[in-house]
Amino acid sequence: MSDIVEKTLTALPGLFLQNQPAGGPAAAKASFSSRLGGLIRGITALTSKHEEEKLIQQELSNLKATVSAPTTTLKMMKECMVRLIYCEMLGYDASFGYIHAIKLAQQGNLLEKRVGYLAVSLFLHENHELLLLLVNTVVKDLQSTNLVEVCMALTIVSQIFPREMIPAVLPLIEDKLQHSKEIIRRKAVLALYKFHLIAPNQVQHIHIKFRKALCDRDVGVMAASLHIYVRMIKENSSGYKDLTGSFVTILKQVVGGKLPVDFNYHSVPAPWLQIQLLRILGLLGKDDQRTSELMYDVLDESLRRAELNHNVTYAILFECVHTIYSIYPKSELLEKAAKCIGKFVLSPKINLKYLGLKALTYVIQQDPALALQHQMTIIECLDHPDPIIKRETLELLYRISNAQNIRVIVQKMLEYLHQSKEEYIIVNLVGKIAELAEKYAPDNAWFIQTMNAVFSVGGDVMHPDIPNNFLRLLAEGFDDETEDQQLRLYAVQSYLTLLDMENVFYPQRFLQVMSWVLGEYSYLLDKQTPEEVINKLYKLLINDSVSSETKTWLIAAVTKLTPQAHSSNIVERVIQEFTISLDTCMRQHAFELKHLHENVELMKSLLPVDKSCEDMVVDASLSFLDGFVAEGLSQGVAPYKPHHQRQEEKLSQEKVLRFTYLALSFSSSGFTGRQSPAGISLGSDISGNSAETGLKETNSLKLEGIKKLWGKEGYLPKKESKTGEETEALPIPQESIMENVDQAKTKKDQCQVLTQSKEEKEKQLLASSLFVGLGSESTINLLGKADNVSHKFRRKSKIKETKSGETAHSHSMTCSSVSSLSNVSYDEDYYLNTLQDRGDKELKKFSLSLELLDSEPLTELPLVEKLSNCNLSAPSLFADNDMEIFHPPQSTAVSVAKEMSLASSFLEETTECIHSNLMEVCNNETISVFSYKIWKDDCLLMVWSITNKSGLELKSANLEIFPAENFKITEQLGCCLPVMEAEGTKTFQYSVQMEKPFTEENLSGFINYQMMDTHSVQMEFSINLSLLDFIRPLKISTEDFGKLWLSFANDVKQNVKMSESQATLPSALKTLQQKLRLHVVEIIGNEGLLACQLLPSIPCLLHCRVHADLLALWFRSSCSTLPDYLLHQCQKVVEGS
Amino acid sequence: MQFMLLFSRQGKLRLQKWYVPLSDKEKKKITRELVQTVLARKPKMCSFLEWRDLKIVYKRYASLYFCCAIEDQDNELITLEIIHRYVELLDKYFGSVCELDIIFNFEKAYFILDEFLLGGEVQETSKKNVLKAIEQADLLQEDKNAYCPRAFFLYVASTDAIGCPGGSWLFMKPCCYGHS
C-alpha cells in the first residue's frame, strides 16, 4: 500500500505543473483529462481553508483564461466545465463559465454536449437570463434523429426551462408523446409535467394526451404521467373522478404483481407507483362516498399484501393508512389502519415510531380513542432523547389539548422550548403555546406566567401578533370586570417582580409589553405607589441594553403614570435627562412629557385612567392649524401647495393663477398675486389673531386665546371685511350648529362624550404646542404614542375561542379608514349604464325640475333638528374622521320633508322632485312591479308601484325590503294592503338613508300577495343603488364656498379632457349639474365653482378651470373618499358625453 | 423533492441537486445549516428532521451522507428508499461504489441521478432501465482516462486523519443492506 502512496505522491508535482498551458495539442489533451483529479487531490492535501481558497482562486483564473482562449478545444472545454462545476460545489463563483456551458451544449459532440447540459442544469436557475440562449439548442436537439440527443434535450427541459419560451418547444414535445421509444415518451411526459408546474395554462389543451400517457403500454410512461395527475387532482379533484376506476385497476395490477420483475424493489412490486396511486386515491375519495366505495377493496388488498417486514412495505402501509383516513370512512378498513398505526407506534425502529406519531397526529381528530390506546408510548416519547420524536409528540399533544390537560401540555412544550435553539422551531412553538394559553387558561396566574415564559423565550423572534393579542386581551377583558381587573393586577405585580430581579435581561418585546401594562394598569396596585413603578421604569430607561424603541414605550408609560404620582422627582429627572438625549425621538418624548407635566389638569384629562379601549377622535382636516398657518403667512411664509398643484402650476401657461372667486371677496386685501386660495384668504386677516397670540406665548397654555384660533371662524373673513379692516372673531351661526352636532353625538354614545372632551383638550394641546414652536407632527406623535397601543384594542372581542383567529384584524384607527377607502372601488360599467339608462327623457325632467328648484326663493333655514336626526345615523367612517358636519342653508328641504310624511301621489312627486324613470323590476301574469327613484333633498325615496294586471282582486299584498347594512330604510306608507282591486295600481314608498358609504349596492326585497284565498305568491326583486343617488346640490354663496374651501383638508386634483360637444365651461358645468346634481355656485371667467353634498351632510366642493379643451378639476371635501369618487364620476361625464 | 445533497462526514459537499429555484446565497445558507444539523445528530436517531417548513430525510452510507428535502405531506420512508435506490445504482455502475468514485466522477453521479430523478420526481425505478440509459450515452465515446479513481483513493485515504472514510464502500457488503 505504501508503494502506491509513494507513487501517487511522486505523481503529484507533475499534475500541478500541468496548470501551465501545455506546448502541443497532444500534451494538452493528456493533461486536461486528469486535471480534475489533480485539483481534487490538491485540495484534499491542504489543511487550511485559506490555502484552499488560494488554490481555487488560482484554478479559477486559469480556467477563465482557458475557456476564453480561442485555441481551447471543445474537449478541453468539457474538462474545464467539470472543474468549474467542482469549484462551484465548493462554494466559489464560476459565473464566467456559464456562457461557455451553453456553448458547449450547443456545439459539442454527444459527450461534450452531455457535460454542457449538465453544467447548465447545475449552474443556472429557471429565471436566469442566459437560459434563453439555450432554447435554440434544445429545439435543434429535440428534432435530432439521435435518441441520446433527444433524451438530453428532454432532460434539460424537465429541469430548467424559461417559462416564456415554452411555446417554442411545446409542439415538439407533444410529438414525442407518440415516439416509439418508451424512454422518450417518459421524458416527454415529465417535461410536460414541468410545464404544468411552471405554466399550467400552457398545457391545458393537452390534458387528453395525459390520459393517453396514463394508458401507455410502458409502465414507466404511465408512472411518469401520475406525477401530473397527482398535481392536477390536488388542484381540482372533481374533474378526475371518472378516472378512479382506472387508478384502482392499475393499483390492483401492481399489487397483484402483474408488472415486469424489473419494477420490483426488494421483491416489492413497484413501491413508488403504489404510493403515487394511493395518494391519488386519497385525493379522489376525500368526502366522496361513491368514489371511496370503489377503492375499499384495493386498499384492503394493499394493506394485506404489504406485510413483508421491510422498510419499503412500511412506506406503502403508511401511505395506505393515510389514504384510508382521508377518504370516506369504512369502519372495517379504519380498524385495520388503526392496527397498522399501532405497529408503527410500538415499533422499536425509531423511524417507524416517528411515522406512527405522525399518523396519530392526523387521525387524532377522527379517532381520539387511538391516542388513549397509545398513551403510554406517547408519554415515553415525550422524554425521548431524539428531539424530533419529542417535537412530533408535542405536535400530537397540541392537537389533543383541552382545558383539563392544558397545564401539563404547556409545561412540556415550555420544557422543549427552553432546549431549542433553532429560530423556526421557537417561533412555531411559541405561537402554539400562546394560542393554547389564550384558549384554555385555567387561571390568571397561570396565564400570565405562561405568557411571561413565551415572551422571555420567544422574545424578538415571535410573531408580532402574540404580544398584540395579549395586550388586546388584557385591555378588552372578558365579560367579568372584577376578573379582568384581577388579571391586570396580577400582570402588573408579576412584571414588577420580574423587574426586581437583578442581572436578568428580557427581550425588547417583553419589555414593551411590560411597559404598556405598567403604564395602563399600575393604578390597580394598592401597595406600591406610582412613584415606585416610575422608578423601575426609569431604571430601564437608563439601561444601555434597552433599545431606543423600547425606551419610547417606557417613556410613554412614565407619561401615563405621571398624573397619578404625588411627587415628581423621578419624572423631573427623566425630563431632565432625556430632554438632552442624543436620540431625537427620546428628546421629543421628553419635551412632550415636560410640557404636559407643567399642566397636571390637562395631563389628567388627556391621559385618563383605564381608557385604552375607548375610541379616539382625530381631527383629520387639521382645521386647528389654520390659525398657525395664518400667522405664518402673515410673516411672509410661502403658502403650502400640494404636490399636484405645484405640478399643475408648472404645466400651466400662466405663471400665476388667478383665483377670481376669492379675489372678489377680498379684493382690497391686495393678495391676489398669491398662488393659493388659502394664502389669499388667510393673508388678509392674520393681524387680528397674531396680536392675541404672539410668539410670547411660547411656554404656557393660554386656553382662551387658543379657543379662537383653532376654530376656523376666528379668522375667516366676512363679506364686510372687504374694506380691508381687521376681522373680528365673530360668533357665526355655524358655531351653534356645531354645538348641536356635538349634542347629537352625545346621545349616540356615552363614551363618546369622554373622547369628545378629550378631543377638545387634545386639540387645544395640539394647537398650543404648535404655537410653542413644535412641529405639528411631533405633537400628534406625543398623543399617538401615549395611546398608541390602545388603538389596537378598540373592538371588543368577547369570545376566548376566537382569539387566535383574530390575528387578522388589529383594529387601528388607520385600519378602518383604509378599508373604507378600498370599499370605494368604482364600477365604471355600472355608472355608465345607469347614466345611459336614464336617457334623454330623463335629462328633460332633470332640467325641468332644476328650473323649478331654482325658481324657489332662497330661504336660509338651519335645519338643526333634522340634521341632528341624521347625525344619529351618521356613518361611522365619518365619525372616525372627525368630520365637521356642515349644514348648508337649504331651500326646499323643509317643504319637501313635510310633504313626505303625507301620502303623495305619483304625479305630485314627479313635478316636485327629480326622479328616475320608471323601471320594471319584476312581473308575472298577475302583477307588474315598477320602481323609480326620487332624489329628495334629504334622502332617496324609492317608490315601488304595483299594478294588478289581472281582473281579480288580490288580497293582503305586502311588500318588504330586506334590511341592508349600509342603509336605513324607512317605510313611508302602509305597506300591507288588505285588498288590491282588479286592474288597480298601488305604490309603496321607502325612504333610504345611507348609513355607511358605498359605491354600489343592491336593495332587494319581495312582494307577496294572495289570489282569491288560494295560494300565496311571492316574488323577489332588487334594485341597484349607487353613491350618486345620495349626492345632492349644495346651494351656497361664493363667500361660503371660499370659507368652506379653506376648512377642508382632503383634496384631489386632475385634468380631464372635454369632449368636443361641450368644450366650453358653461356647457361642461351644465352637464355636471344635470348628471351629477352638482350646484353651480358661480362662473367667473374661465373658472367655475360647484358644490354638492353627500347625504346627510357631507359637503364637497369643486373648482374647475378650462385650458383649451382641458378641464382642471379640483375637489375638496372633509371626507377623504368623496373627492375621489366624484372625480371619477365627473371624469366619466365630461369625457364620456 | 426540493433538493438533494451529498456530503461527507467532514462536511464537504460532494453533490448538490436543486429542484426548486433558489439564489446561490440561499443555497449556500441551506447547505451550511443542514450539514451542521445532520452531522450533529447521533447515529441512533431518527432519519427525519424538521427544518423550517421542510422535512429532511437523510441517511448515512459509510462516510457519505445523503440528504433529501421533501414537503411535509410527502412520504418519508419512500424517500429513504429513493436514496437507497440511488446508492444501489451508483454501486452497480461503479462496481462497489465508494466516496472517492463520487468525488472523482461526480459528473457521472449527476448523470445517474438525472436518469433516476427528473425535476424532483422519480423518473425510472427500474435499475436495469436507468443503467441502460446511462451506458447508452457513455458508450458513444468513452474517454477511459477520465475514469480511474482507484489509483488515488488510497492516497486520499491515508491523508485522512480518521482512517479511510473516503475509500470505504458505501455498502460494506454490497448485498446485505439490512432490511430486517
Tab-separated table of N, CA and C in Angstrom, chain B residues 23-84:
chain	number	residue	atom	x	y	z
B	23	SER	N	-31.642	31.252	-4.840
B	23	SER	CA	-30.436	32.032	-5.124
B	23	SER	C	-29.221	31.297	-4.568
B	24	ASP	N	-28.081	31.630	-5.106
B	24	ASP	CA	-26.853	30.979	-4.654
B	24	ASP	C	-26.629	31.178	-3.169
B	25	LYS	N	-26.969	32.376	-2.731
B	25	LYS	CA	-26.765	32.704	-1.323
B	25	LYS	C	-27.618	31.797	-0.449
B	26	GLU	N	-28.846	31.682	-0.889
B	26	GLU	CA	-29.794	30.841	-0.149
B	26	GLU	C	-29.303	29.393	-0.121
B	27	LYS	N	-28.846	28.935	-1.285
B	27	LYS	CA	-28.371	27.549	-1.371
B	27	LYS	C	-27.229	27.324	-0.395
B	28	LYS	N	-26.313	28.260	-0.383
B	28	LYS	CA	-25.152	28.108	0.498
B	28	LYS	C	-25.595	28.066	1.955
B	29	LYS	N	-26.552	28.929	2.269
B	29	LYS	CA	-27.013	29.015	3.653
B	29	LYS	C	-27.671	27.698	4.057
B	30	ILE	N	-28.534	27.212	3.188
B	30	ILE	CA	-29.232	25.965	3.488
B	30	ILE	C	-28.227	24.841	3.669
B	31	THR	N	-27.272	24.760	2.716
B	31	THR	CA	-26.282	23.698	2.784
B	31	THR	C	-25.524	23.760	4.112
B	32	ARG	N	-25.073	24.933	4.452
B	32	ARG	CA	-24.293	25.089	5.673
B	32	ARG	C	-25.110	24.638	6.882
B	33	GLU	N	-26.319	25.131	6.966
B	33	GLU	CA	-27.146	24.815	8.131
B	33	GLU	C	-27.450	23.321	8.214
B	34	LEU	N	-27.786	22.761	7.050
B	34	LEU	CA	-28.193	21.362	7.062
B	34	LEU	C	-27.034	20.444	7.390
B	35	VAL	N	-25.891	20.725	6.784
B	35	VAL	CA	-24.729	19.883	7.031
B	35	VAL	C	-24.442	19.885	8.524
B	36	GLN	N	-24.522	21.059	9.097
B	36	GLN	CA	-24.266	21.192	10.527
B	36	GLN	C	-25.262	20.371	11.354
B	37	THR	N	-26.538	20.555	11.014
B	37	THR	CA	-27.569	19.876	11.796
B	37	THR	C	-27.455	18.366	11.670
B	38	VAL	N	-27.293	17.912	10.439
B	38	VAL	CA	-27.279	16.461	10.226
B	38	VAL	C	-26.053	15.845	10.880
B	39	LEU	N	-24.911	16.503	10.749
B	39	LEU	CA	-23.692	15.930	11.320
B	39	LEU	C	-23.769	15.880	12.840
B	40	ALA	N	-24.567	16.769	13.416
B	40	ALA	CA	-24.650	16.802	14.865
B	40	ALA	C	-25.528	15.684	15.418
B	41	ARG	N	-26.243	15.017	14.547
B	41	ARG	CA	-27.185	14.005	15.044
B	41	ARG	C	-26.472	12.704	15.367
B	42	LYS	N	-27.011	12.048	16.373
B	42	LYS	CA	-26.376	10.805	16.819
B	42	LYS	C	-26.859	9.657	15.952
B	43	PRO	N	-26.048	8.598	15.870
B	43	PRO	CA	-26.361	7.518	14.928
B	43	PRO	C	-27.721	6.851	15.176
B	44	LYS	N	-28.134	6.757	16.413
B	44	LYS	CA	-29.379	6.031	16.678
B	44	LYS	C	-30.620	6.900	16.473
B	45	MET	N	-30.393	8.071	16.089
B	45	MET	CA	-31.540	8.969	15.969
B	45	MET	C	-32.308	8.721	14.677
B	46	CYS	N	-33.484	9.292	14.669
B	46	CYS	CA	-34.414	9.179	13.564
B	46	CYS	C	-33.808	9.780	12.278
B	47	SER	N	-34.143	9.213	11.134
B	47	SER	CA	-33.579	9.694	9.867
B	47	SER	C	-34.284	10.924	9.334
B	48	PHE	N	-35.226	11.423	10.091
B	48	PHE	CA	-36.002	12.560	9.593
B	48	PHE	C	-35.754	13.777	10.468
B	49	LEU	N	-35.889	14.904	9.845
B	49	LEU	CA	-35.656	16.156	10.540
B	49	LEU	C	-36.715	17.143	10.096
B	50	GLU	N	-37.137	17.969	11.003
B	50	GLU	CA	-37.970	19.070	10.552
B	50	GLU	C	-37.083	20.293	10.477
B	51	TRP	N	-37.104	20.890	9.345
B	51	TRP	CA	-36.204	22.020	9.157
B	51	TRP	C	-36.944	23.105	8.398
B	52	ARG	N	-37.111	24.230	9.041
B	52	ARG	CA	-38.024	25.252	8.537
B	52	ARG	C	-39.360	24.584	8.240
B	53	ASP	N	-39.907	24.797	7.051
B	53	ASP	CA	-41.178	24.121	6.793
B	53	ASP	C	-40.971	22.845	5.982
B	54	LEU	N	-39.737	22.391	5.908
B	54	LEU	CA	-39.459	21.196	5.113
B	54	LEU	C	-39.144	20.007	6.005
B	55	LYS	N	-39.260	18.857	5.381
B	55	LYS	CA	-38.861	17.623	6.045
B	55	LYS	C	-37.540	17.200	5.419
B	56	ILE	N	-36.564	16.918	6.244
B	56	ILE	CA	-35.293	16.449	5.725
B	56	ILE	C	-35.193	14.952	6.005
B	57	VAL	N	-34.891	14.216	4.962
B	57	VAL	CA	-34.696	12.781	5.130
B	57	VAL	C	-33.236	12.515	4.801
B	58	TYR	N	-32.504	11.916	5.724
B	58	TYR	CA	-31.093	11.698	5.433
B	58	TYR	C	-30.699	10.284	5.809
B	59	LYS	N	-29.647	9.823	5.177
B	59	LYS	CA	-29.114	8.512	5.539
B	59	LYS	C	-27.632	8.516	5.277
B	60	ARG	N	-26.951	7.842	6.165
B	60	ARG	CA	-25.513	7.805	6.014
B	60	ARG	C	-25.091	6.476	5.411
B	61	TYR	N	-24.258	6.527	4.404
B	61	TYR	CA	-23.646	5.333	3.828
B	61	TYR	C	-22.144	5.516	3.954
B	62	ALA	N	-21.522	4.666	4.765
B	62	ALA	CA	-20.091	4.803	5.044
B	62	ALA	C	-19.800	6.243	5.464
B	63	SER	N	-18.956	6.918	4.704
B	63	SER	CA	-18.580	8.268	5.133
B	63	SER	C	-19.467	9.337	4.510
B	64	LEU	N	-20.437	8.885	3.750
B	64	LEU	CA	-21.199	9.844	2.958
B	64	LEU	C	-22.639	9.971	3.453
B	65	TYR	N	-23.082	11.216	3.564
B	65	TYR	CA	-24.463	11.454	3.946
B	65	TYR	C	-25.279	11.814	2.718
B	66	PHE	N	-26.402	11.175	2.568
B	66	PHE	CA	-27.349	11.511	1.506
B	66	PHE	C	-28.515	12.210	2.185
B	67	CYS	N	-28.857	13.343	1.658
B	67	CYS	CA	-29.809	14.165	2.386
B	67	CYS	C	-30.819	14.757	1.391
B	68	CYS	N	-32.105	14.477	1.621
B	68	CYS	CA	-33.143	14.963	0.709
B	68	CYS	C	-34.122	15.854	1.465
B	69	ALA	N	-34.588	16.879	0.797
B	69	ALA	CA	-35.613	17.733	1.402
B	69	ALA	C	-36.937	17.474	0.701
B	70	ILE	N	-37.936	17.147	1.492
B	70	ILE	CA	-39.258	16.894	0.907
B	70	ILE	C	-40.287	17.770	1.609
B	71	GLU	N	-41.473	17.791	1.059
B	71	GLU	CA	-42.517	18.569	1.710
B	71	GLU	C	-43.201	17.721	2.774
B	72	ASP	N	-43.938	18.390	3.626
B	72	ASP	CA	-44.475	17.721	4.796
B	72	ASP	C	-45.380	16.548	4.433
B	73	GLN	N	-46.159	16.693	3.346
B	73	GLN	CA	-47.112	15.624	3.052
B	73	GLN	C	-46.476	14.462	2.295
B	74	ASP	N	-45.215	14.597	1.926
B	74	ASP	CA	-44.549	13.509	1.223
B	74	ASP	C	-44.207	12.382	2.195
B	75	ASN	N	-43.977	11.232	1.591
B	75	ASN	CA	-43.732	10.037	2.376
B	75	ASN	C	-42.237	9.928	2.709
B	76	GLU	N	-41.936	9.958	3.975
B	76	GLU	CA	-40.534	9.947	4.396
B	76	GLU	C	-39.856	8.611	4.084
B	77	LEU	N	-40.591	7.545	4.331
B	77	LEU	CA	-39.972	6.223	4.155
B	77	LEU	C	-39.613	5.957	2.705
B	78	ILE	N	-40.481	6.365	1.810
B	78	ILE	CA	-40.178	6.086	0.406
B	78	ILE	C	-39.006	6.970	-0.049
B	79	THR	N	-38.846	8.112	0.588
B	79	THR	CA	-37.701	8.963	0.266
B	79	THR	C	-36.403	8.269	0.691
B	80	LEU	N	-36.467	7.594	1.817
B	80	LEU	CA	-35.298	6.802	2.230
B	80	LEU	C	-34.981	5.747	1.177
B	81	GLU	N	-36.027	5.180	0.613
B	81	GLU	CA	-35.815	4.157	-0.416
B	81	GLU	C	-35.296	4.771	-1.704
B	82	ILE	N	-35.669	6.012	-1.958
B	82	ILE	CA	-35.108	6.706	-3.128
B	82	ILE	C	-33.602	6.831	-2.947
B	83	ILE	N	-33.209	7.247	-1.775
B	83	ILE	CA	-31.778	7.365	-1.501
B	83	ILE	C	-31.100	6.013	-1.692
B	84	HIS	N	-31.767	5.007	-1.146
B	84	HIS	CA	-31.148	3.688	-1.229
B	84	HIS	C	-31.043	3.212	-2.681
